[in-house]
Amino acid sequence: MFRVSNVPIDTDLLSKQLINSSAGAFVCFEGRVRNHNEGSEVASLEYEVYEGLAAKEALRIVEEAKEKFDILDVVGAHRQGHLEIGDIAVWIGVIASHRGPAFSACRYVIDEIKHRLPVWKKEHYKDKAPRWVSCHEGEGHEIR
Amino acid sequence: MKKLKELNVHYYAVLREMTGKSEEDIESFAATPGELYKDLAGKYGFPLNSRGIRVSINEEFQGMDATLCSGDCVVFITPVAGG
């Protein structure tokens, strides 16, 4: 299960979906808005999401993770809208019988989400104009 | 001979800001997303080099050389940054 959310991500609610007596391992990744990037002071972030395609692509990534790793389930969420420093931008939880596949699958899902989901991030700075950034270093799009 | 198609184009992020709109209906002779991108780049000043830009047709990723049909919903995906 993966959803795009307009409201703060409820991690307790997501964790409860991963209660399973066969699971000996639960690994989660929580991506938070930090106050700096590439030497600039970040004031806030704005996420824009192409929801229809993002939902389909996220489901594909989750299914790939289930095929590649010996895991039981994956749950995740990604925010859209304007986020403040410290807010949770993305959350991925994985359960498995053992910790190895749980760590590997969690890493796989977040890495693929960063590169494949149609999600755009606009950084607002304390001392300069905002700009859209990409996950590929040096490919940021300056706003005109 | 190329046919005139009715397309629905959605814009996100930097392209939305450059066009000043989130979507529009377009009549176009473009046979492929690559051709449509060139037309829109000329109209709105998008980067002429589309390297790194992907395209979605009807909520599925496609190649820039895919065939466009009347009624298609087209979205150009500039480099993303989830997480």
CSV table of C-alpha atoms in Angstrom, one decimal:
chain,number,residue,atom,x,y,z
A,1,MET,CA,0.0,0.0,0.0
A,2,PHE,CA,1.3,3.4,-0.9
A,3,ARG,CA,-0.5,6.7,-0.8
A,4,VAL,CA,0.1,10.4,-1.6
A,5,SER,CA,-1.1,12.6,1.3
A,6,ASN,CA,-2.1,16.2,1.6
A,7,VAL,CA,-2.0,16.1,5.3
A,8,PRO,CA,0.8,15.1,7.9
A,9,ILE,CA,1.7,11.5,7.6
A,10,ASP,CA,0.4,9.4,10.6
A,11,THR,CA,3.3,7.0,11.2
A,12,ASP,CA,1.4,5.2,14.0
A,13,LEU,CA,-1.4,4.4,11.6
A,14,LEU,CA,1.0,3.2,8.9
A,15,SER,CA,2.9,1.0,11.4
A,16,LYS,CA,-0.2,-0.7,12.6
A,17,GLN,CA,-0.8,-1.9,9.1
A,18,LEU,CA,2.5,-3.8,9.4
A,19,ILE,CA,1.6,-5.9,12.5
A,20,ASN,CA,2.1,-9.5,11.5
A,21,SER,CA,3.0,-12.5,13.8
A,22,SER,CA,5.4,-13.9,11.1
A,23,ALA,CA,7.5,-10.7,11.1
A,24,GLY,CA,10.7,-10.8,13.1
A,25,ALA,CA,11.9,-7.5,11.6
A,26,PHE,CA,10.3,-4.1,11.0
A,27,VAL,CA,12.5,-1.5,9.2
A,28,CYS,CA,11.3,2.0,8.4
A,29,PHE,CA,12.7,5.0,6.6
A,30,GLU,CA,11.4,8.5,7.5
A,31,GLY,CA,12.5,11.3,5.2
A,32,ARG,CA,12.3,14.7,6.9
A,33,VAL,CA,12.6,18.3,5.7
A,34,ARG,CA,16.0,19.5,6.7
A,35,ASN,CA,17.1,23.1,7.1
A,36,HIS,CA,20.0,23.1,4.6
A,37,ASN,CA,20.9,21.9,1.1
A,38,GLU,CA,24.2,22.4,-0.9
A,39,GLY,CA,25.3,25.2,1.4
A,40,SER,CA,22.0,27.1,1.4
A,41,GLU,CA,19.7,27.6,4.4
A,42,VAL,CA,16.3,26.0,3.5
A,43,ALA,CA,13.2,27.7,5.0
A,44,SER,CA,10.6,25.2,3.7
A,45,LEU,CA,9.8,22.8,0.9
A,46,GLU,CA,7.0,22.4,-1.5
A,47,TYR,CA,6.1,19.0,-3.1
A,48,GLU,CA,4.1,18.8,-6.3
A,49,VAL,CA,2.8,15.3,-7.3
A,50,TYR,CA,1.3,13.9,-10.4
A,51,GLU,CA,-1.0,11.7,-8.3
A,52,GLY,CA,-2.4,9.3,-10.9
A,53,LEU,CA,1.0,8.2,-12.3
A,54,ALA,CA,2.7,8.4,-8.9
A,55,ALA,CA,0.2,5.9,-7.4
A,56,LYS,CA,0.7,3.5,-10.2
A,57,GLU,CA,4.5,3.8,-10.2
A,58,ALA,CA,4.7,3.4,-6.4
A,59,LEU,CA,2.6,0.2,-6.6
A,60,ARG,CA,5.0,-1.1,-9.3
A,61,ILE,CA,8.0,-0.4,-7.0
A,62,VAL,CA,6.4,-2.1,-4.0
A,63,GLU,CA,5.6,-5.2,-6.2
A,64,GLU,CA,9.2,-5.2,-7.4
A,65,ALA,CA,10.5,-5.1,-3.8
A,66,LYS,CA,8.3,-8.1,-2.9
A,67,GLU,CA,9.7,-10.1,-5.8
A,68,LYS,CA,13.3,-9.2,-5.2
A,69,PHE,CA,13.5,-9.6,-1.4
A,70,ASP,CA,12.1,-12.2,1.0
A,71,ILE,CA,9.7,-9.8,2.8
A,72,LEU,CA,6.1,-9.9,4.0
A,73,ASP,CA,4.8,-6.4,3.2
A,74,VAL,CA,5.6,-2.8,2.4
A,75,VAL,CA,3.6,0.3,3.4
A,76,GLY,CA,4.5,3.9,2.4
A,77,ALA,CA,3.3,7.4,2.0
A,78,HIS,CA,4.6,10.6,0.4
A,79,ARG,CA,3.5,14.2,1.2
A,80,GLN,CA,2.5,16.8,-1.3
A,81,GLY,CA,2.0,20.5,-0.5
A,82,HIS,CA,4.0,23.0,1.6
A,83,LEU,CA,6.1,21.4,4.3
A,84,GLU,CA,8.0,23.0,7.2
A,85,ILE,CA,11.4,22.1,8.6
A,86,GLY,CA,11.2,18.8,10.5
A,87,ASP,CA,8.0,17.6,8.7
A,88,ILE,CA,7.9,14.1,7.4
A,89,ALA,CA,8.1,14.1,3.6
A,90,VAL,CA,8.1,10.4,3.0
A,91,TRP,CA,7.7,7.2,5.1
A,92,ILE,CA,8.5,3.6,4.1
A,93,GLY,CA,7.9,0.6,6.4
A,94,VAL,CA,8.9,-3.0,5.5
A,95,ILE,CA,8.3,-6.2,7.5
A,96,ALA,CA,10.1,-9.5,7.0
A,97,SER,CA,10.9,-12.7,8.9
A,98,HIS,CA,14.5,-11.5,9.2
A,99,ARG,CA,16.2,-8.1,9.3
A,100,GLY,CA,18.5,-8.5,6.2
A,101,PRO,CA,15.8,-8.5,3.5
A,102,ALA,CA,13.8,-5.9,5.5
A,103,PHE,CA,16.8,-3.4,5.4
A,104,SER,CA,17.5,-4.2,1.7
A,105,ALA,CA,13.9,-3.8,0.6
A,106,CYS,CA,13.4,-0.5,2.5
A,107,ARG,CA,16.6,0.9,0.8
A,108,TYR,CA,15.4,-0.3,-2.6
A,109,VAL,CA,11.9,1.2,-2.2
A,110,ILE,CA,13.1,4.7,-1.1
A,111,ASP,CA,15.9,4.8,-3.8
A,112,GLU,CA,13.4,3.9,-6.5
A,113,ILE,CA,10.8,6.4,-5.3
A,114,LYS,CA,13.3,9.2,-5.3
A,115,HIS,CA,14.3,8.5,-9.0
A,116,ARG,CA,11.0,7.3,-10.5
A,117,LEU,CA,8.0,8.9,-8.8
A,118,PRO,CA,6.6,12.0,-10.6
A,119,VAL,CA,7.2,14.2,-7.5
A,120,TRP,CA,8.8,17.6,-7.8
A,121,LYS,CA,10.4,19.5,-4.9
A,122,LYS,CA,10.7,23.3,-4.7
A,123,GLU,CA,13.1,24.6,-2.1
A,124,HIS,CA,12.4,27.9,-0.4
A,125,TYR,CA,15.5,29.6,1.1
A,126,LYS,CA,16.0,32.1,3.8
A,127,ASP,CA,18.2,34.4,1.7
A,128,LYS,CA,17.5,33.8,-2.0
A,129,ALA,CA,14.8,33.0,-4.6
A,130,PRO,CA,13.2,29.5,-4.5
A,131,ARG,CA,14.0,26.9,-7.1
A,132,TRP,CA,12.9,23.5,-8.2
A,133,VAL,CA,15.6,20.8,-7.5
A,134,SER,CA,16.0,17.3,-8.9
A,135,CYS,CA,17.5,14.3,-7.2
A,136,HIS,CA,20.3,14.4,-9.8
A,137,GLU,CA,23.0,16.7,-8.5
A,138,GLY,CA,23.5,19.8,-10.5
A,139,GLU,CA,20.3,19.5,-12.5
A,140,GLY,CA,18.2,22.0,-10.5
A,141,HIS,CA,15.8,24.1,-12.6
A,142,GLU,CA,16.1,27.8,-11.8
A,143,ILE,CA,12.7,29.5,-11.7
A,144,ARG,CA,12.2,32.2,-14.3
B,1,MET,CA,-0.4,12.9,-44.2
B,2,LYS,CA,-0.4,14.0,-40.5
B,3,LYS,CA,-3.8,14.2,-38.8
B,4,LEU,CA,-4.9,17.0,-36.4
B,5,LYS,CA,-5.3,15.6,-32.9
B,6,GLU,CA,-7.1,16.9,-29.9
B,7,LEU,CA,-4.7,16.5,-26.9
B,8,ASN,CA,-5.1,17.3,-23.2
B,9,VAL,CA,-1.7,18.4,-21.8
B,10,HIS,CA,-1.0,18.8,-18.1
B,11,TYR,CA,1.9,20.8,-16.6
B,12,TYR,CA,3.7,20.3,-13.3
B,13,ALA,CA,6.3,22.2,-11.4
B,14,VAL,CA,8.7,24.2,-13.6
B,15,LEU,CA,6.7,23.7,-16.8
B,16,ARG,CA,3.4,24.7,-15.0
B,17,GLU,CA,5.1,27.9,-13.9
B,18,MET,CA,6.5,28.6,-17.4
B,19,THR,CA,3.1,28.1,-19.1
B,20,GLY,CA,1.1,29.8,-16.3
B,21,LYS,CA,-1.4,26.9,-16.4
B,22,SER,CA,-1.8,23.4,-15.0
B,23,GLU,CA,-3.5,22.0,-18.1
B,24,GLU,CA,-4.8,22.9,-21.6
B,25,ASP,CA,-6.5,21.3,-24.6
B,26,ILE,CA,-4.4,21.5,-27.7
B,27,GLU,CA,-5.1,20.8,-31.4
B,28,SER,CA,-1.8,19.5,-32.8
B,29,PHE,CA,-0.4,17.8,-35.8
B,30,ALA,CA,2.4,16.3,-33.7
B,31,ALA,CA,2.7,12.5,-34.3
B,32,THR,CA,4.9,11.9,-31.2
B,33,PRO,CA,5.5,13.4,-27.8
B,34,GLY,CA,8.9,14.4,-29.1
B,35,GLU,CA,7.3,16.5,-31.8
B,36,LEU,CA,4.7,17.9,-29.4
B,37,TYR,CA,7.5,18.9,-26.9
B,38,LYS,CA,9.3,20.8,-29.7
B,39,ASP,CA,6.1,22.7,-30.5
B,40,LEU,CA,5.5,23.6,-26.8
B,41,ALA,CA,9.2,24.5,-26.3
B,42,GLY,CA,8.8,27.1,-29.1
B,43,LYS,CA,5.5,28.4,-27.7
B,44,TYR,CA,6.5,28.6,-24.0
B,45,GLY,CA,10.3,28.7,-24.0
B,46,PHE,CA,10.9,25.2,-22.5
B,47,PRO,CA,14.5,24.0,-22.7
B,48,LEU,CA,15.1,23.0,-26.4
B,49,ASN,CA,17.0,19.9,-25.3
B,50,SER,CA,14.5,17.4,-23.9
B,51,ARG,CA,17.2,15.1,-22.5
B,52,GLY,CA,16.3,14.0,-19.0
B,53,ILE,CA,12.6,14.8,-19.7
B,54,ARG,CA,10.2,11.8,-19.8
B,55,VAL,CA,6.7,11.6,-21.0
B,56,SER,CA,3.5,10.0,-19.7
B,57,ILE,CA,0.5,9.3,-21.9
B,58,ASN,CA,-2.7,8.4,-20.1
B,59,GLU,CA,-0.9,7.9,-16.8
B,60,GLU,CA,1.7,5.5,-18.3
B,61,PHE,CA,5.4,6.2,-19.0
B,62,GLN,CA,6.0,6.1,-22.8
B,63,GLY,CA,8.9,6.9,-25.1
B,64,MET,CA,9.3,10.3,-26.8
B,65,ASP,CA,8.7,8.4,-30.1
B,66,ALA,CA,5.4,6.9,-29.1
B,67,THR,CA,2.3,7.5,-31.2
B,68,LEU,CA,-0.1,10.2,-30.1
B,69,CYS,CA,-3.8,9.7,-30.6
B,70,SER,CA,-6.7,12.1,-30.3
B,71,GLY,CA,-8.0,12.2,-26.7
B,72,ASP,CA,-4.6,11.4,-25.1
B,73,CYS,CA,-3.6,13.0,-21.8
B,74,VAL,CA,0.1,14.0,-22.1
B,75,VAL,CA,2.4,15.0,-19.3
B,76,PHE,CA,6.0,15.9,-19.7
B,77,ILE,CA,8.0,14.8,-16.6
B,78,THR,CA,11.0,17.0,-15.9
B,79,PRO,CA,13.7,15.6,-13.6
B,80,VAL,CA,12.0,14.5,-10.3
B,81,ALA,CA,13.0,14.7,-6.7
B,82,GLY,CA,10.8,12.6,-4.4
B,83,GLY,CA,11.7,11.9,-0.8
